[in-house]
PDB file of C-alpha atoms in Angstrom:
ATOM      1  CA  UNK A 206     -26.681 -18.185 -16.398  1.00  0.00           C
ATOM      2  CA  UNK A 207     -23.909 -16.218 -14.660  1.00  0.00           C
ATOM      3  CA  UNK A 208     -23.028 -12.764 -15.890  1.00  0.00           C
ATOM      4  CA  UNK A 209     -19.943 -12.652 -18.088  1.00  0.00           C
ATOM      5  CA  UNK A 210     -17.312 -10.564 -16.324  1.00  0.00           C
ATOM      6  CA  UNK A 211     -14.888  -8.518 -18.366  1.00  0.00           C
ATOM      7  CA  UNK A 212     -11.666  -6.620 -17.782  1.00  0.00           C
ATOM      8  CA  UNK A 213     -13.581  -3.514 -16.742  1.00  0.00           C
ATOM      9  CA  UNK A 214     -15.260  -5.514 -13.959  1.00  0.00           C
ATOM     10  CA  UNK A 215     -11.924  -6.879 -12.808  1.00  0.00           C
ATOM     11  CA  UNK A 216     -10.443  -3.375 -12.900  1.00  0.00           C
ATOM     12  CA  UNK A 217     -13.251  -2.037 -10.688  1.00  0.00           C
ATOM     13  CA  UNK A 218     -13.019  -4.945  -8.228  1.00  0.00           C
ATOM     14  CA  UNK A 219      -9.255  -4.526  -7.934  1.00  0.00           C
ATOM     15  CA  UNK A 220      -9.638  -0.761  -7.538  1.00  0.00           C
ATOM     16  CA  UNK A 221     -12.039  -1.374  -4.632  1.00  0.00           C
ATOM     17  CA  UNK A 222      -9.557  -3.838  -3.164  1.00  0.00           C
ATOM     18  CA  UNK A 223      -6.620  -1.417  -3.244  1.00  0.00           C
ATOM     19  CA  UNK A 224      -8.847   1.390  -1.944  1.00  0.00           C
ATOM     20  CA  UNK A 225      -9.546  -0.765   1.125  1.00  0.00           C
ATOM     21  CA  UNK A 226      -5.837  -1.596   1.394  1.00  0.00           C
ATOM     22  CA  UNK A 227      -4.756   2.057   1.340  1.00  0.00           C
ATOM     23  CA  UNK A 228      -7.321   2.940   4.013  1.00  0.00           C
ATOM     24  CA  UNK A 229      -6.065   0.060   6.173  1.00  0.00           C
ATOM     25  CA  UNK A 230      -2.489   1.281   5.719  1.00  0.00           C
ATOM     26  CA  UNK A 231      -3.524   4.811   6.828  1.00  0.00           C
ATOM     27  CA  UNK A 232      -4.920   3.173   9.971  1.00  0.00           C
ATOM     28  CA  UNK A 233      -1.847   0.986  10.593  1.00  0.00           C
ATOM     29  CA  UNK A 234       1.112   3.283   9.874  1.00  0.00           C
ATOM     30  CA  UNK A 235       0.756   5.404  13.046  1.00  0.00           C
ATOM     31  CA  UNK A 236       0.976   2.218  15.148  1.00  0.00           C
ATOM     32  CA  UNK A 237       4.116   1.175  13.292  1.00  0.00           C
ATOM     33  CA  UNK A 238       5.639   4.631  13.655  1.00  0.00           C
ATOM     34  CA  UNK A 239       4.974   4.578  17.388  1.00  0.00           C
ATOM     35  CA  UNK A 240       6.500   1.110  17.786  1.00  0.00           C
ATOM     36  CA  UNK A 241       9.646   1.881  15.758  1.00  0.00           C
ATOM     37  CA  UNK A 242      12.784   2.877  17.656  1.00  0.00           C
ATOM     38  CA  UNK A 243      14.929   4.089  14.728  1.00  0.00           C
ATOM     39  CA  UNK A 244      14.469   7.799  14.003  1.00  0.00           C
ATOM     40  CA  UNK A 245      14.953   7.109  10.281  1.00  0.00           C
ATOM     41  CA  UNK A 246      12.259   4.436  10.313  1.00  0.00           C
ATOM     42  CA  UNK A 247       9.865   6.612  12.304  1.00  0.00           C
ATOM     43  CA  UNK A 248      10.416   9.416   9.776  1.00  0.00           C
ATOM     44  CA  UNK A 249       9.862   7.026   6.859  1.00  0.00           C
ATOM     45  CA  UNK A 250       6.548   5.848   8.349  1.00  0.00           C
ATOM     46  CA  UNK A 251       5.438   9.447   8.961  1.00  0.00           C
ATOM     47  CA  UNK A 252       6.305  10.410   5.372  1.00  0.00           C
ATOM     48  CA  UNK A 253       4.576   7.353   3.956  1.00  0.00           C
ATOM     49  CA  UNK A 254       1.430   8.075   5.957  1.00  0.00           C
ATOM     50  CA  UNK A 255       1.163  11.501   4.305  1.00  0.00           C
ATOM     51  CA  UNK A 256       1.770   9.912   0.879  1.00  0.00           C
ATOM     52  CA  UNK A 257      -0.783   7.171   1.524  1.00  0.00           C
ATOM     53  CA  UNK A 258      -3.476   9.750   2.284  1.00  0.00           C
ATOM     54  CA  UNK A 259      -2.742  11.245  -1.151  1.00  0.00           C
ATOM     55  CA  UNK A 260      -2.923   7.749  -2.670  1.00  0.00           C
ATOM     56  CA  UNK A 261      -6.449   7.399  -1.261  1.00  0.00           C
ATOM     57  CA  UNK A 262      -7.381  10.731  -2.885  1.00  0.00           C
ATOM     58  CA  UNK A 263      -5.915   9.599  -6.212  1.00  0.00           C
ATOM     59  CA  UNK A 264      -7.919   6.394  -6.078  1.00  0.00           C
ATOM     60  CA  UNK A 265     -11.026   8.495  -5.499  1.00  0.00           C
ATOM     61  CA  UNK A 266     -10.109  10.428  -8.655  1.00  0.00           C
ATOM     62  CA  UNK A 267      -9.847   7.143 -10.575  1.00  0.00           C
ATOM     63  CA  UNK A 268     -13.312   6.133  -9.334  1.00  0.00           C
ATOM     64  CA  UNK A 269     -14.583   9.497 -10.583  1.00  0.00           C
ATOM     65  CA  UNK A 270     -12.921   9.008 -13.997  1.00  0.00           C
ATOM     66  CA  UNK A 271     -14.758   5.696 -14.464  1.00  0.00           C
ATOM     67  CA  UNK A 272     -18.037   7.082 -13.162  1.00  0.00           C
ATOM     68  CA  UNK A 273     -18.186   5.032  -9.965  1.00  0.00           C
ATOM     69  CA  UNK A 274     -18.571   6.021  -6.332  1.00  0.00           C
ATOM     70  CA  UNK A 275     -15.499   5.208  -4.221  1.00  0.00           C
ATOM     71  CA  UNK A 276     -16.123   1.889  -2.514  1.00  0.00           C
ATOM     72  CA  UNK A 277     -13.828  -0.360  -0.497  1.00  0.00           C
ATOM     73  CA  UNK A 278     -13.872  -4.123  -0.861  1.00  0.00           C
ATOM     74  CA  UNK A 279     -12.267  -6.121   1.950  1.00  0.00           C
ATOM     75  CA  UNK A 280      -8.736  -7.054   0.946  1.00  0.00           C
ATOM     76  CA  UNK A 281      -7.720 -10.268   2.675  1.00  0.00           C
ATOM     77  CA  UNK A 282      -4.141  -9.900   1.427  1.00  0.00           C
ATOM     78  CA  UNK A 283      -3.547  -6.580   3.196  1.00  0.00           C
ATOM     79  CA  UNK A 284      -5.293  -7.852   6.317  1.00  0.00           C
ATOM     80  CA  UNK A 285      -2.862 -10.764   6.398  1.00  0.00           C
ATOM     81  CA  UNK A 286       0.146  -8.509   5.896  1.00  0.00           C
ATOM     82  CA  UNK A 287      -0.956  -6.009   8.544  1.00  0.00           C
ATOM     83  CA  UNK A 288      -1.770  -8.864  10.962  1.00  0.00           C
ATOM     84  CA  UNK A 289       1.809 -10.087  10.516  1.00  0.00           C
ATOM     85  CA  UNK A 290       3.048  -6.565  11.292  1.00  0.00           C
ATOM     86  CA  UNK A 291       0.952  -6.483  14.467  1.00  0.00           C
ATOM     87  CA  UNK A 292       2.346  -9.874  15.457  1.00  0.00           C
ATOM     88  CA  UNK A 293       5.911  -8.585  14.980  1.00  0.00           C
ATOM     89  CA  UNK A 294       5.159  -5.529  17.131  1.00  0.00           C
ATOM     90  CA  UNK A 295       3.893  -7.797  19.885  1.00  0.00           C
ATOM     91  CA  UNK A 296       6.489 -10.561  19.699  1.00  0.00           C
ATOM     92  CA  UNK A 297       9.546  -8.326  19.223  1.00  0.00           C
ATOM     93  CA  UNK A 298       8.634  -5.396  21.477  1.00  0.00           C
ATOM     94  CA  UNK A 299      11.792  -4.193  23.235  1.00  0.00           C
ATOM     95  CA  UNK A 300      13.989  -6.403  21.040  1.00  0.00           C
ATOM     96  CA  UNK A 301      16.875  -5.139  18.875  1.00  0.00           C
ATOM     97  CA  UNK A 302      15.166  -6.904  15.939  1.00  0.00           C
ATOM     98  CA  UNK A 303      11.873  -4.975  16.255  1.00  0.00           C
ATOM     99  CA  UNK A 304      12.718  -2.332  13.663  1.00  0.00           C
ATOM    100  CA  UNK A 305      13.968  -4.948  11.201  1.00  0.00           C
ATOM    101  CA  UNK A 306      10.669  -6.788  11.558  1.00  0.00           C
ATOM    102  CA  UNK A 307       8.651  -3.603  11.161  1.00  0.00           C
ATOM    103  CA  UNK A 308      10.650  -2.697   8.097  1.00  0.00           C
ATOM    104  CA  UNK A 309      10.115  -6.131   6.581  1.00  0.00           C
ATOM    105  CA  UNK A 310       6.365  -5.837   7.219  1.00  0.00           C
ATOM    106  CA  UNK A 311       6.326  -2.378   5.616  1.00  0.00           C
ATOM    107  CA  UNK A 312       8.145  -3.702   2.572  1.00  0.00           C
ATOM    108  CA  UNK A 313       5.639  -6.541   2.255  1.00  0.00           C
ATOM    109  CA  UNK A 314       2.960  -3.846   2.092  1.00  0.00           C
ATOM    110  CA  UNK A 315       4.953  -1.902  -0.512  1.00  0.00           C
ATOM    111  CA  UNK A 316       5.434  -4.967  -2.704  1.00  0.00           C
ATOM    112  CA  UNK A 317       1.721  -5.755  -2.545  1.00  0.00           C
ATOM    113  CA  UNK A 318       0.898  -2.173  -3.497  1.00  0.00           C
ATOM    114  CA  UNK A 319       3.420  -2.107  -6.342  1.00  0.00           C
ATOM    115  CA  UNK A 320       1.891  -5.277  -7.738  1.00  0.00           C
ATOM    116  CA  UNK A 321      -1.627  -3.877  -7.580  1.00  0.00           C
ATOM    117  CA  UNK A 322      -0.783  -0.431  -8.961  1.00  0.00           C
ATOM    118  CA  UNK A 323       1.234  -1.932 -11.817  1.00  0.00           C
ATOM    119  CA  UNK A 324      -1.655  -4.214 -12.731  1.00  0.00           C
ATOM    120  CA  UNK A 325      -4.264  -1.468 -12.453  1.00  0.00           C
ATOM    121  CA  UNK A 326      -2.141   0.884 -14.577  1.00  0.00           C
ATOM    122  CA  UNK A 327      -1.745  -1.750 -17.281  1.00  0.00           C
ATOM    123  CA  UNK A 328      -5.463  -2.529 -17.283  1.00  0.00           C
ATOM    124  CA  UNK A 329      -6.337   1.197 -17.360  1.00  0.00           C
ATOM    125  CA  UNK A 330      -4.216   1.578 -20.488  1.00  0.00           C
ATOM    126  CA  UNK A 331      -5.880  -1.461 -22.067  1.00  0.00           C
ATOM    127  CA  UNK A 332      -9.287   0.038 -21.289  1.00  0.00           C
ATOM    128  CA  UNK A 333      -8.311   3.411 -22.765  1.00  0.00           C
ATOM    129  CA  UNK A 334      -8.358   5.137 -19.369  1.00  0.00           C
ATOM    130  CA  UNK A 335      -5.189   7.176 -19.909  1.00  0.00           C
ATOM    131  CA  UNK A 336      -5.958   9.737 -17.175  1.00  0.00           C
ATOM    132  CA  UNK A 337      -6.507   6.936 -14.667  1.00  0.00           C
ATOM    133  CA  UNK A 338      -3.339   5.188 -15.870  1.00  0.00           C
ATOM    134  CA  UNK A 339      -1.363   8.383 -15.246  1.00  0.00           C
ATOM    135  CA  UNK A 340      -2.665   8.685 -11.692  1.00  0.00           C
ATOM    136  CA  UNK A 341      -1.936   5.016 -11.011  1.00  0.00           C
ATOM    137  CA  UNK A 342       1.583   5.358 -12.463  1.00  0.00           C
ATOM    138  CA  UNK A 343       2.295   8.329 -10.194  1.00  0.00           C
ATOM    139  CA  UNK A 344       1.330   6.280  -7.166  1.00  0.00           C
ATOM    140  CA  UNK A 345       3.332   3.292  -8.413  1.00  0.00           C
ATOM    141  CA  UNK A 346       6.392   5.530  -8.726  1.00  0.00           C
ATOM    142  CA  UNK A 347       5.929   6.740  -5.141  1.00  0.00           C
ATOM    143  CA  UNK A 348       5.498   3.189  -3.837  1.00  0.00           C
ATOM    144  CA  UNK A 349       8.718   2.146  -5.590  1.00  0.00           C
ATOM    145  CA  UNK A 350      10.561   5.136  -4.110  1.00  0.00           C
ATOM    146  CA  UNK A 351       9.296   4.239  -0.631  1.00  0.00           C
ATOM    147  CA  UNK A 352      10.462   0.662  -1.082  1.00  0.00           C
ATOM    148  CA  UNK A 353      13.951   1.858  -2.068  1.00  0.00           C
ATOM    149  CA  UNK A 354      14.051   4.241   0.910  1.00  0.00           C
ATOM    150  CA  UNK A 355      13.093   1.401   3.255  1.00  0.00           C
ATOM    151  CA  UNK A 356      15.809  -0.802   1.764  1.00  0.00           C
ATOM    152  CA  UNK A 357      18.335   1.955   2.367  1.00  0.00           C
ATOM    153  CA  UNK A 358      17.250   2.286   6.009  1.00  0.00           C
ATOM    154  CA  UNK A 359      17.449  -1.487   6.434  1.00  0.00           C
ATOM    155  CA  UNK A 360      20.940  -1.796   5.016  1.00  0.00           C
ATOM    156  CA  UNK A 361      22.419   1.319   6.605  1.00  0.00           C
ATOM    157  CA  UNK A 362      20.971   1.194  10.119  1.00  0.00           C
ATOM    158  CA  UNK A 363      18.255  -1.246  11.098  1.00  0.00           C
ATOM    159  CA  UNK A 364      19.663  -4.647  10.127  1.00  0.00           C
ATOM    160  CA  UNK A 365      22.973  -3.986  11.910  1.00  0.00           C
ATOM    161  CA  UNK A 366      21.115  -2.980  15.075  1.00  0.00           C
ATOM    162  CA  UNK A 367      19.015  -6.153  14.848  1.00  0.00           C
ATOM    163  CA  UNK A 368      22.172  -8.281  14.848  1.00  0.00           C
ATOM    164  CA  UNK A 369      23.345  -6.739  18.144  1.00  0.00           C
TER     165      UNK A 369
END
């Protein structure tokens, strides 16, 4: 008979998934920064890379809180999103729409992360892991701020350039 999985198991599996995702984002952001032409977008990618490295460290703290070794589990969702970003870099290289495509890919990443961090925070609270919930909320707040910053860059600079 199969083992009965509980919320704690789902929490751990999802934590491993987002740990993989954050590591993949650390790997991908420098490529996106290099491909971007807008100074504002380049700066946003550079800033988010530094934040993402801290997010990885926070996830390692959450693993420690629950008594588990940090372990990544392949996240097909982030692989799909980053593959789309790579496709945009290839197909739109030299195009006025490149930065808009990069920005859209970055926001897809942010929305995925916000979904995962919100879910993990809620589950951590349900499981009585208040310290972990606090760490996850801090990262969620940063992801939301990054999303808003990207929207601002899109509406003030990048989308207009893409039209031309």
